[in-house]
Coordinates of C-alpha atoms and ligand atoms in Angstrom, one line a residue:
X18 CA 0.0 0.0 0.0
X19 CA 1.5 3.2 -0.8
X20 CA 2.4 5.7 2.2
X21 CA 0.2 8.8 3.0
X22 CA 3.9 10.7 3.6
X23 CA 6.2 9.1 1.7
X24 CA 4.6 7.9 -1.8
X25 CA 3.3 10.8 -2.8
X26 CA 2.5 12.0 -6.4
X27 CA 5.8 14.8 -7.3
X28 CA 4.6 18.3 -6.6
X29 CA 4.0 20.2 -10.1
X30 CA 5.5 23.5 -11.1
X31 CA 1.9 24.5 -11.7
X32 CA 0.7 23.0 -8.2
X33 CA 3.4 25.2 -6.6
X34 CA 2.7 28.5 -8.2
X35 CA -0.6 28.0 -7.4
X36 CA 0.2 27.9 -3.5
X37 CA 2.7 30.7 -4.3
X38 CA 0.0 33.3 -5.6
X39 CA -2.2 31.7 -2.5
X40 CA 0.6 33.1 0.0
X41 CA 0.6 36.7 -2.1
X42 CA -3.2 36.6 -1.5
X43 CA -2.7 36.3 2.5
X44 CA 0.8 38.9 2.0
X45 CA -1.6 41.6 0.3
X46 CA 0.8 42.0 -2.7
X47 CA 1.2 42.0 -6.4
X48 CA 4.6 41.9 -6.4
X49 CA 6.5 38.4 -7.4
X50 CA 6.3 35.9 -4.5
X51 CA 8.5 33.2 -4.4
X52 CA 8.3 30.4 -1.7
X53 CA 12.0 29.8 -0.3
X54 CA 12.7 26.0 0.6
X55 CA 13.4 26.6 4.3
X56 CA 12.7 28.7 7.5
X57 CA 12.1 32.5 7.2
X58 CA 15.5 33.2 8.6
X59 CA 16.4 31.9 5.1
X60 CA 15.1 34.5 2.9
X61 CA 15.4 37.3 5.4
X62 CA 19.2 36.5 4.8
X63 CA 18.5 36.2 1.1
X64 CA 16.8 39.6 1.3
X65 CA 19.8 41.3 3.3
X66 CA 22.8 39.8 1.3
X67 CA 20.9 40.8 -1.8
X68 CA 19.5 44.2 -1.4
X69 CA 22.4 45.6 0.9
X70 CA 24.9 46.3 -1.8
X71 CA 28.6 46.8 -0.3
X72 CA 29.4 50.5 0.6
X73 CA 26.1 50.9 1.0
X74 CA 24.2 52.7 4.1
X75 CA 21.3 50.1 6.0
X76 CA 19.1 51.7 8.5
X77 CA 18.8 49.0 10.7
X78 CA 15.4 49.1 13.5
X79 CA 15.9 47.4 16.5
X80 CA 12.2 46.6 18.0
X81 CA 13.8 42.9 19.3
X82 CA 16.4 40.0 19.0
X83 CA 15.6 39.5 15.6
X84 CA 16.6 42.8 14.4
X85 CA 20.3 42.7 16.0
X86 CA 20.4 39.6 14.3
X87 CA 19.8 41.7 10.8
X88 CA 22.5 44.0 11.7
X89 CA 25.1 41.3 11.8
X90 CA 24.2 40.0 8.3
X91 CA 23.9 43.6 7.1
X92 CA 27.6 44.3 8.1
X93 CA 28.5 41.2 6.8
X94 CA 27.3 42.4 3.4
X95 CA 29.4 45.4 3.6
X96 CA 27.0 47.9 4.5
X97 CA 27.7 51.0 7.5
X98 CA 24.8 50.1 9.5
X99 CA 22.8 52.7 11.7
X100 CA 20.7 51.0 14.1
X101 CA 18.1 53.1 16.2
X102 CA 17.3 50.6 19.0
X103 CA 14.2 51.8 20.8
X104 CA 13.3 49.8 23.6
X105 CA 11.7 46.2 23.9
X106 CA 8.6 46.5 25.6
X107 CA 7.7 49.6 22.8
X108 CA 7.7 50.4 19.4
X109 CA 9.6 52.6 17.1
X110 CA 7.3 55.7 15.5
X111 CA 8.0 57.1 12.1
X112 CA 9.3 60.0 13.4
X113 CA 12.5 58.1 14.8
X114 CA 12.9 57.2 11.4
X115 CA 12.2 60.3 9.8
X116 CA 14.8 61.6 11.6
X117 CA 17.7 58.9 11.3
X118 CA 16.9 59.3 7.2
X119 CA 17.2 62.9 7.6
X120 CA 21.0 62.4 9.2
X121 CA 22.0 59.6 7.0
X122 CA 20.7 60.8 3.8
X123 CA 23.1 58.0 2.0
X124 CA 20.1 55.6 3.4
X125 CA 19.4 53.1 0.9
X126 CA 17.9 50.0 2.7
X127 CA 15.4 50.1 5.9
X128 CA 14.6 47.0 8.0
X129 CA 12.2 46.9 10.3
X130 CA 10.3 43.8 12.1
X131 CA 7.2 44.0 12.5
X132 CA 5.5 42.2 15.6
X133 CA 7.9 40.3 17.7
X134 CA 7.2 37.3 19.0
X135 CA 9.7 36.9 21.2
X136 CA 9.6 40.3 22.8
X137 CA 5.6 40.5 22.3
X138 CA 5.9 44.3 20.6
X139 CA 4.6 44.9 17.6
X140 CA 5.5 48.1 15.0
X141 CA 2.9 50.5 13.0
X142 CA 4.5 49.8 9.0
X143 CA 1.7 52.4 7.5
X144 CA 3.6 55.5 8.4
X145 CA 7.3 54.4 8.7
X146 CA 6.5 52.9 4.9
X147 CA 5.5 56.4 4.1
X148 CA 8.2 58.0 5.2
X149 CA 10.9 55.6 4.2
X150 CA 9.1 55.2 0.8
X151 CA 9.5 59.7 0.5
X152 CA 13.2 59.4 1.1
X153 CA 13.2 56.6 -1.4
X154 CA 14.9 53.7 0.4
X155 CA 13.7 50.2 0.3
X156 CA 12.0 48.9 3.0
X157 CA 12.4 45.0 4.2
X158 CA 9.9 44.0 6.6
X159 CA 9.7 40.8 8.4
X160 CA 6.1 40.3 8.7
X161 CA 6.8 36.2 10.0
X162 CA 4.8 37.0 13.4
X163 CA 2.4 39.6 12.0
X164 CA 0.5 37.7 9.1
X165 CA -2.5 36.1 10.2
X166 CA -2.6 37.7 13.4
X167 CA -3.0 41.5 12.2
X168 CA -3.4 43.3 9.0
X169 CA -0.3 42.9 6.8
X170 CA -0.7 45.5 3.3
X171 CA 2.5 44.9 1.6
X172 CA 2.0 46.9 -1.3
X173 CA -0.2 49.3 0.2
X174 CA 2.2 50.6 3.0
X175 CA 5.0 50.1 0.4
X176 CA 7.0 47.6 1.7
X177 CA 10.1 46.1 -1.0
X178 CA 11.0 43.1 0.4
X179 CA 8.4 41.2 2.6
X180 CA 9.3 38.1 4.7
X181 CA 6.5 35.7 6.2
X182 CA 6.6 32.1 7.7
X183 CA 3.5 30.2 8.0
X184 CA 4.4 28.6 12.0
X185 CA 3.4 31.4 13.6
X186 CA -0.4 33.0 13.4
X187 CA -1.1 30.5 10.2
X188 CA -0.8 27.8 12.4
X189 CA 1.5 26.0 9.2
X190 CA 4.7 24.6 8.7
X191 CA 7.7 26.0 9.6
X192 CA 10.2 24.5 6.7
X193 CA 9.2 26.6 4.1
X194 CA 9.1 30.8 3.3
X195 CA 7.9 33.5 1.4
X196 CA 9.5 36.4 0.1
X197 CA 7.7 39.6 -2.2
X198 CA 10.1 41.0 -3.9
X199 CA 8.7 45.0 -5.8
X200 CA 10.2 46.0 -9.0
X201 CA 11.9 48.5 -7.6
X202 CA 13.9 46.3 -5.2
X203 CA 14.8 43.6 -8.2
X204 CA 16.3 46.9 -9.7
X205 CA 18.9 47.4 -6.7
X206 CA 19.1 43.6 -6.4
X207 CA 20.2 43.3 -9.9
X208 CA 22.6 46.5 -9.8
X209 CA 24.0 44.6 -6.4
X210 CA 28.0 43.2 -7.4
X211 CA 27.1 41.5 -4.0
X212 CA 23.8 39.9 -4.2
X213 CA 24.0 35.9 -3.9
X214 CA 24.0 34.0 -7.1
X215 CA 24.2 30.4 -7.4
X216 CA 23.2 30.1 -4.0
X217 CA 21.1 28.6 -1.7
X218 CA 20.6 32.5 -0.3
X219 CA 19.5 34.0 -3.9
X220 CA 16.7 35.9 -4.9
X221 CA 18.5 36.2 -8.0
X222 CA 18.5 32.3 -8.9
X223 CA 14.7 32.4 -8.4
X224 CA 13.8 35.3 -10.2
X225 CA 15.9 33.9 -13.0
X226 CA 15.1 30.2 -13.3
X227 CA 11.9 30.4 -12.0
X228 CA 10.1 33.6 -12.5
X229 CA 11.6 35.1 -15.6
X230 CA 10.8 31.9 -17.6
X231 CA 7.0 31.8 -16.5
X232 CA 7.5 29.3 -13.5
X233 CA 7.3 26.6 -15.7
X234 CA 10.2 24.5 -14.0
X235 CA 11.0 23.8 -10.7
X236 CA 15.0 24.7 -9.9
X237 CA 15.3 22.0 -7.2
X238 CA 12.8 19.3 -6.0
X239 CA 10.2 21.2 -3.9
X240 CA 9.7 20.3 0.0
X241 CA 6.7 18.2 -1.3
X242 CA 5.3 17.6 2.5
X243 CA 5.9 21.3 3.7
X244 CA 4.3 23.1 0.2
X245 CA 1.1 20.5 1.1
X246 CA 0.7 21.7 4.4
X247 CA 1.2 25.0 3.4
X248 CA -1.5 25.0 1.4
X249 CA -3.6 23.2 4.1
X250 CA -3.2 25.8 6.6
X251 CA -4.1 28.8 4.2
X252 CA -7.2 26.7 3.6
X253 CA -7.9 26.3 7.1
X254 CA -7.7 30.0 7.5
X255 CA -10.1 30.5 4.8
X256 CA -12.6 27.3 6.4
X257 CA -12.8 29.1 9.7
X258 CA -13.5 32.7 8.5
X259 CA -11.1 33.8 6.6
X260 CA -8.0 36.5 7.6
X261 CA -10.4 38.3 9.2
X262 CA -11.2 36.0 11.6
X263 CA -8.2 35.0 12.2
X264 CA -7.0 38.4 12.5
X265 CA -9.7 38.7 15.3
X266 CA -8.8 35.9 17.1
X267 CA -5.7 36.7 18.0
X268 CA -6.6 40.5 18.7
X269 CA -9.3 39.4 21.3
X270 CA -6.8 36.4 22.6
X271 CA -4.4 39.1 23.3
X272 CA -6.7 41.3 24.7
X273 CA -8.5 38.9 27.2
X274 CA -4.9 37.6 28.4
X275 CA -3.7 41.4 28.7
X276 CA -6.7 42.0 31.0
X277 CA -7.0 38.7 32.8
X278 CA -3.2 39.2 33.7
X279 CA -4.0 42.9 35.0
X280 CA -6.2 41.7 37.3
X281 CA -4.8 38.4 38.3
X282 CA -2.0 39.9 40.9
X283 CA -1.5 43.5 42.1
X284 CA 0.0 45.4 39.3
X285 CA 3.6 46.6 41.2
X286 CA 6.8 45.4 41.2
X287 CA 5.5 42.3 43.8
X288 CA 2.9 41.4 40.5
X289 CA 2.7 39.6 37.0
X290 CA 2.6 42.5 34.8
X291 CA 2.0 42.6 30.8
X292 CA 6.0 43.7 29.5
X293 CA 4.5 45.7 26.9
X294 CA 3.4 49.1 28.6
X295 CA 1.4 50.3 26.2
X296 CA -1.5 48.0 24.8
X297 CA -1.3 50.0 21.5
X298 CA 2.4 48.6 21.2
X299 CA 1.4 44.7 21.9
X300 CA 1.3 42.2 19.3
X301 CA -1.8 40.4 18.6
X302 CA 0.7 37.3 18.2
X303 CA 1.5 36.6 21.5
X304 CA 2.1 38.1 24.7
X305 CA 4.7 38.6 26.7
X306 CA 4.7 39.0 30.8
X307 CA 7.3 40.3 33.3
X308 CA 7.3 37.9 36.2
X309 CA 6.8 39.4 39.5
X310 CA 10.7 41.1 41.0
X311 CA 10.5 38.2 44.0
X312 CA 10.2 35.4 41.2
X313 CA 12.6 34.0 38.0
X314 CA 10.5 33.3 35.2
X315 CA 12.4 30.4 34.3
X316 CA 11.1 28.9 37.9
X317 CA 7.7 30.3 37.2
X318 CA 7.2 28.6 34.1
X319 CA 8.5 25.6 34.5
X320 CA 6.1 25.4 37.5
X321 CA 3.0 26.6 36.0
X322 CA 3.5 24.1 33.1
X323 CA 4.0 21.3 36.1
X324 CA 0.3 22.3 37.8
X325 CA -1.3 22.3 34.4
X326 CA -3.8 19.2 34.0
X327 CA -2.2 16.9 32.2
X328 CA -5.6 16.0 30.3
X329 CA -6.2 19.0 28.6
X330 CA -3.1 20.6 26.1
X331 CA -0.4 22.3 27.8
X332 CA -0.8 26.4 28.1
X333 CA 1.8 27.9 25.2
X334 CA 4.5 29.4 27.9
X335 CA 7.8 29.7 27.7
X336 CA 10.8 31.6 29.1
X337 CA 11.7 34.9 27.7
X338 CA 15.3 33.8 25.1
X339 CA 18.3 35.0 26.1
X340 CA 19.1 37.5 28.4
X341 CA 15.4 38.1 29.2
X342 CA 15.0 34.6 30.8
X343 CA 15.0 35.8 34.2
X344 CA 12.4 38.2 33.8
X345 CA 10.1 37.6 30.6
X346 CA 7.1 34.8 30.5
X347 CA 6.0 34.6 26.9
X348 CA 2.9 33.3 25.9
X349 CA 2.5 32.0 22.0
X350 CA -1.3 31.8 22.0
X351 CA -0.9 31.8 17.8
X352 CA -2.2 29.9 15.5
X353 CA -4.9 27.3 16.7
X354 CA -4.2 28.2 20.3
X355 CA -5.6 32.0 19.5
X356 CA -8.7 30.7 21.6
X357 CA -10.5 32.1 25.0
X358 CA -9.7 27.9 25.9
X359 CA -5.9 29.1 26.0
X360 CA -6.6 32.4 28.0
X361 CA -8.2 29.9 30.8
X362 CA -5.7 27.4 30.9
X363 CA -2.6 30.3 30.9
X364 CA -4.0 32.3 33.6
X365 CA -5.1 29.3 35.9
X366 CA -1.5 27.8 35.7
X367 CA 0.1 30.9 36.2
X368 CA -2.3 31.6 39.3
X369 CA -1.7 28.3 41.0
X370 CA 2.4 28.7 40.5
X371 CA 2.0 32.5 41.8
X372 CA 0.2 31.2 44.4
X373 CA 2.6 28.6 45.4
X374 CA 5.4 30.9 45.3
X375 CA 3.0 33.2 47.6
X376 CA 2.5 35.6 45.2
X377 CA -1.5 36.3 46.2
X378 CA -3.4 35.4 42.7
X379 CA -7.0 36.0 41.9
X380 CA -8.3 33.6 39.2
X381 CA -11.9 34.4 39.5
X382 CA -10.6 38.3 39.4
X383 CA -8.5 37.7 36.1
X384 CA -11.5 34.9 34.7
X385 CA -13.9 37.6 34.9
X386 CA -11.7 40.6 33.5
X387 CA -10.0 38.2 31.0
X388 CA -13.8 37.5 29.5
X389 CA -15.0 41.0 29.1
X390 CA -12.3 41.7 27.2
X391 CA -13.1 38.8 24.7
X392 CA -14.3 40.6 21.8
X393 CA -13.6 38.1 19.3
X394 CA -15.6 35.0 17.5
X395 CA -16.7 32.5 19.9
X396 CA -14.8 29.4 20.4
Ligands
PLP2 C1 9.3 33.6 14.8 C2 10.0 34.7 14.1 C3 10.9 34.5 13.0 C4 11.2 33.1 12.7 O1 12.2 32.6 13.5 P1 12.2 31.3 14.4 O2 12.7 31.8 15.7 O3 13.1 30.3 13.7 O4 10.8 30.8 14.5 C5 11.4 35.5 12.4 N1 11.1 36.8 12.7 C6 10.3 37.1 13.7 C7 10.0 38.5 14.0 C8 9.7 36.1 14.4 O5 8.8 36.4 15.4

């Protein structure tokens, strides 16, 4: 009998476009789209070593850990980086920007993220786009932990090069990528001595074997089982409501957690507060938490997770990467855990741990708090 995984019929050139102009549908662009064969860290670097020609000047926005990440391949490409850093728990406005273009006239390549997952901020792209798009720089957005999970206009707010994976607010795989790629940024990519060719990092090999001739031929075998699922989770989107929806999941997800949290512990130093100040500057994605001054978050996690029933799915926490270990809870209530069942089970673990640790925590407090915030679909 032939295996559902392993024996099945070879992906077509025309079965993959297909997905491809799927996944500019859900991206909001007209621009080519070309689905890389790996994670998105994959054609972010593609989009850096190709757009960020040596000698060059990169504004480099540093929202999060992804964006110093950037900055390294940026150098490495032989650009003079400027990186405005603006702190984690907010956002960067357009007037940072405005004004770091205005000093560094020579700008000719802007990154910016825009939510981060792993710091739980999220960036406005409408009006830095405008401004970077008046100075006439090309803007690179990583838009992996935004699409699904808030509005994401590609071509509308002018963003060049625009990165999204599907493991995040899709609820998809994680092997494969997307990249949109304007006309104007193929012009700087092809007038790059730099840009990767004949490399598992080029934009250049795609646009050239792939694009140019009417993607009519593959240029390698395609990741048959991740392009399927792919496609699956873009239907699923569109089965349960559409972007919209999902959009409005994770909004009110956010929401309910931001409020149950508020009211689960007194909000000082001695409390579990959201690390994000500002609502306006929290991603839909997922939401971060600083863990009481008394408490490591490390500890706290690990024992919320142990008190959480073993019947039901486990609440999506984790540890804060990095440095922020100590003091950042993340929770990554994306995809199909965007659900009121996920606020319930992420503020009843945390309450029991707090409680343990004797931190005072008031479920019925947060429960309460957490639902009238709820302004999205029912479960
Ligand atoms: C999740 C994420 C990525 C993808 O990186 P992984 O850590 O490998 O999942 C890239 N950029 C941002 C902003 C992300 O949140």
């Amino acid at each position: 009998m032939p295996h559902p995984l392993l024996d099945l019929a070879p992906l077509s050139a025309e079965h993959f476009a297909a997905i491809e102009r799927q996944v500019a549908s859900v991206m909001g662009t007209d621009a080519d789209v070309i689905v890389m064969q790996g994670e998105a860290l994959l054609p972010l670097e593609g989009c850096i070593r190709s757009a960020a020609r040596p000698g060059s000047t990169a504004l480099n926005v540093i929202t999060g850990p992804y964006g110093q990440t950037f900055g390294g391949w940026l150098r490495d490409s032989g650009a003079t980086v400027v990186d405005i850093e603006v702190p984690y728990d907010t956002s960067v406005s357009a007037e940072t920007v405005r004004r770091a273009l205005q000093e560094h006239p020579e700008t000719e390549l802007v990154s910016l993220v825009h939510a981060e997952a792993a710091t739980g901020n999220t960036n406005a792209v409408a009006p830095v786009g405008a401004v970077v798009r008046e100075h006439g720089a090309l803007l690179m957005l990583d838009a992996v932990a935004s699409v699904a999970a808030e509005p994401l206009h590609t071509d509308a707010w002018g963003v060049d090069l625009c990165v999204i994976g599907a493991q995040k607010a899709m609820g998809g795989p994680a092997g494969v990528s997307a990249v949109s790629v304007s006309a104007r940024a193929w012009e700087r990519i092809h007038a790059n001595p730099g840009a990767p060719h004949r490399s598992y990092l080029s934009l250049l090999d795609w646009k050239e074997r792939w694009i140019n001739p009417g993607r009519i031929a593959l240029p390698h075998a395609p990741a048959q089982l991740e392009m399927l699922a792919l496609e699956a989770c873009i239907r699923r989107i569109e089965e349960t409501g559409g972007l919209d929806a999902s959009i409005a999941r994770h909004r009110a997800t956010a929401a309910a957690l931001r409020a149950g949290v508020e009211a689960l512990t007194d909000q000082s130093a001695e409390g579990l507060r959201p690390y994000v100040t500002d609502a306006r500057d929290a991603a839909p994605v997922a939401t971060t938490l600083r863990a009481p001054d008394s408490l490591d978050a490390r500890e706290l996690v690990a024992a919320a997770l142990a008190v959480a029933p073993s019947g039901s799915p486990a609440p999506p926490l984790a540890a804060g990467g990095g440095a922020l270990g100590g003091e950042m809870i993340r929770v990554n209530h994306y995809g199909p855990d965007a659900t009121p069942g996920t606020v319930v089970r992420v503020l009843s673990a945390l309450a029991e741990a707090l409680n343990a640790a004797g931190v005072r925590a008031d479920l019925d407090a947060a429960s309460t708090a957490a639902e009238a915030a709820w302004s999205g679909p029912e479960e």
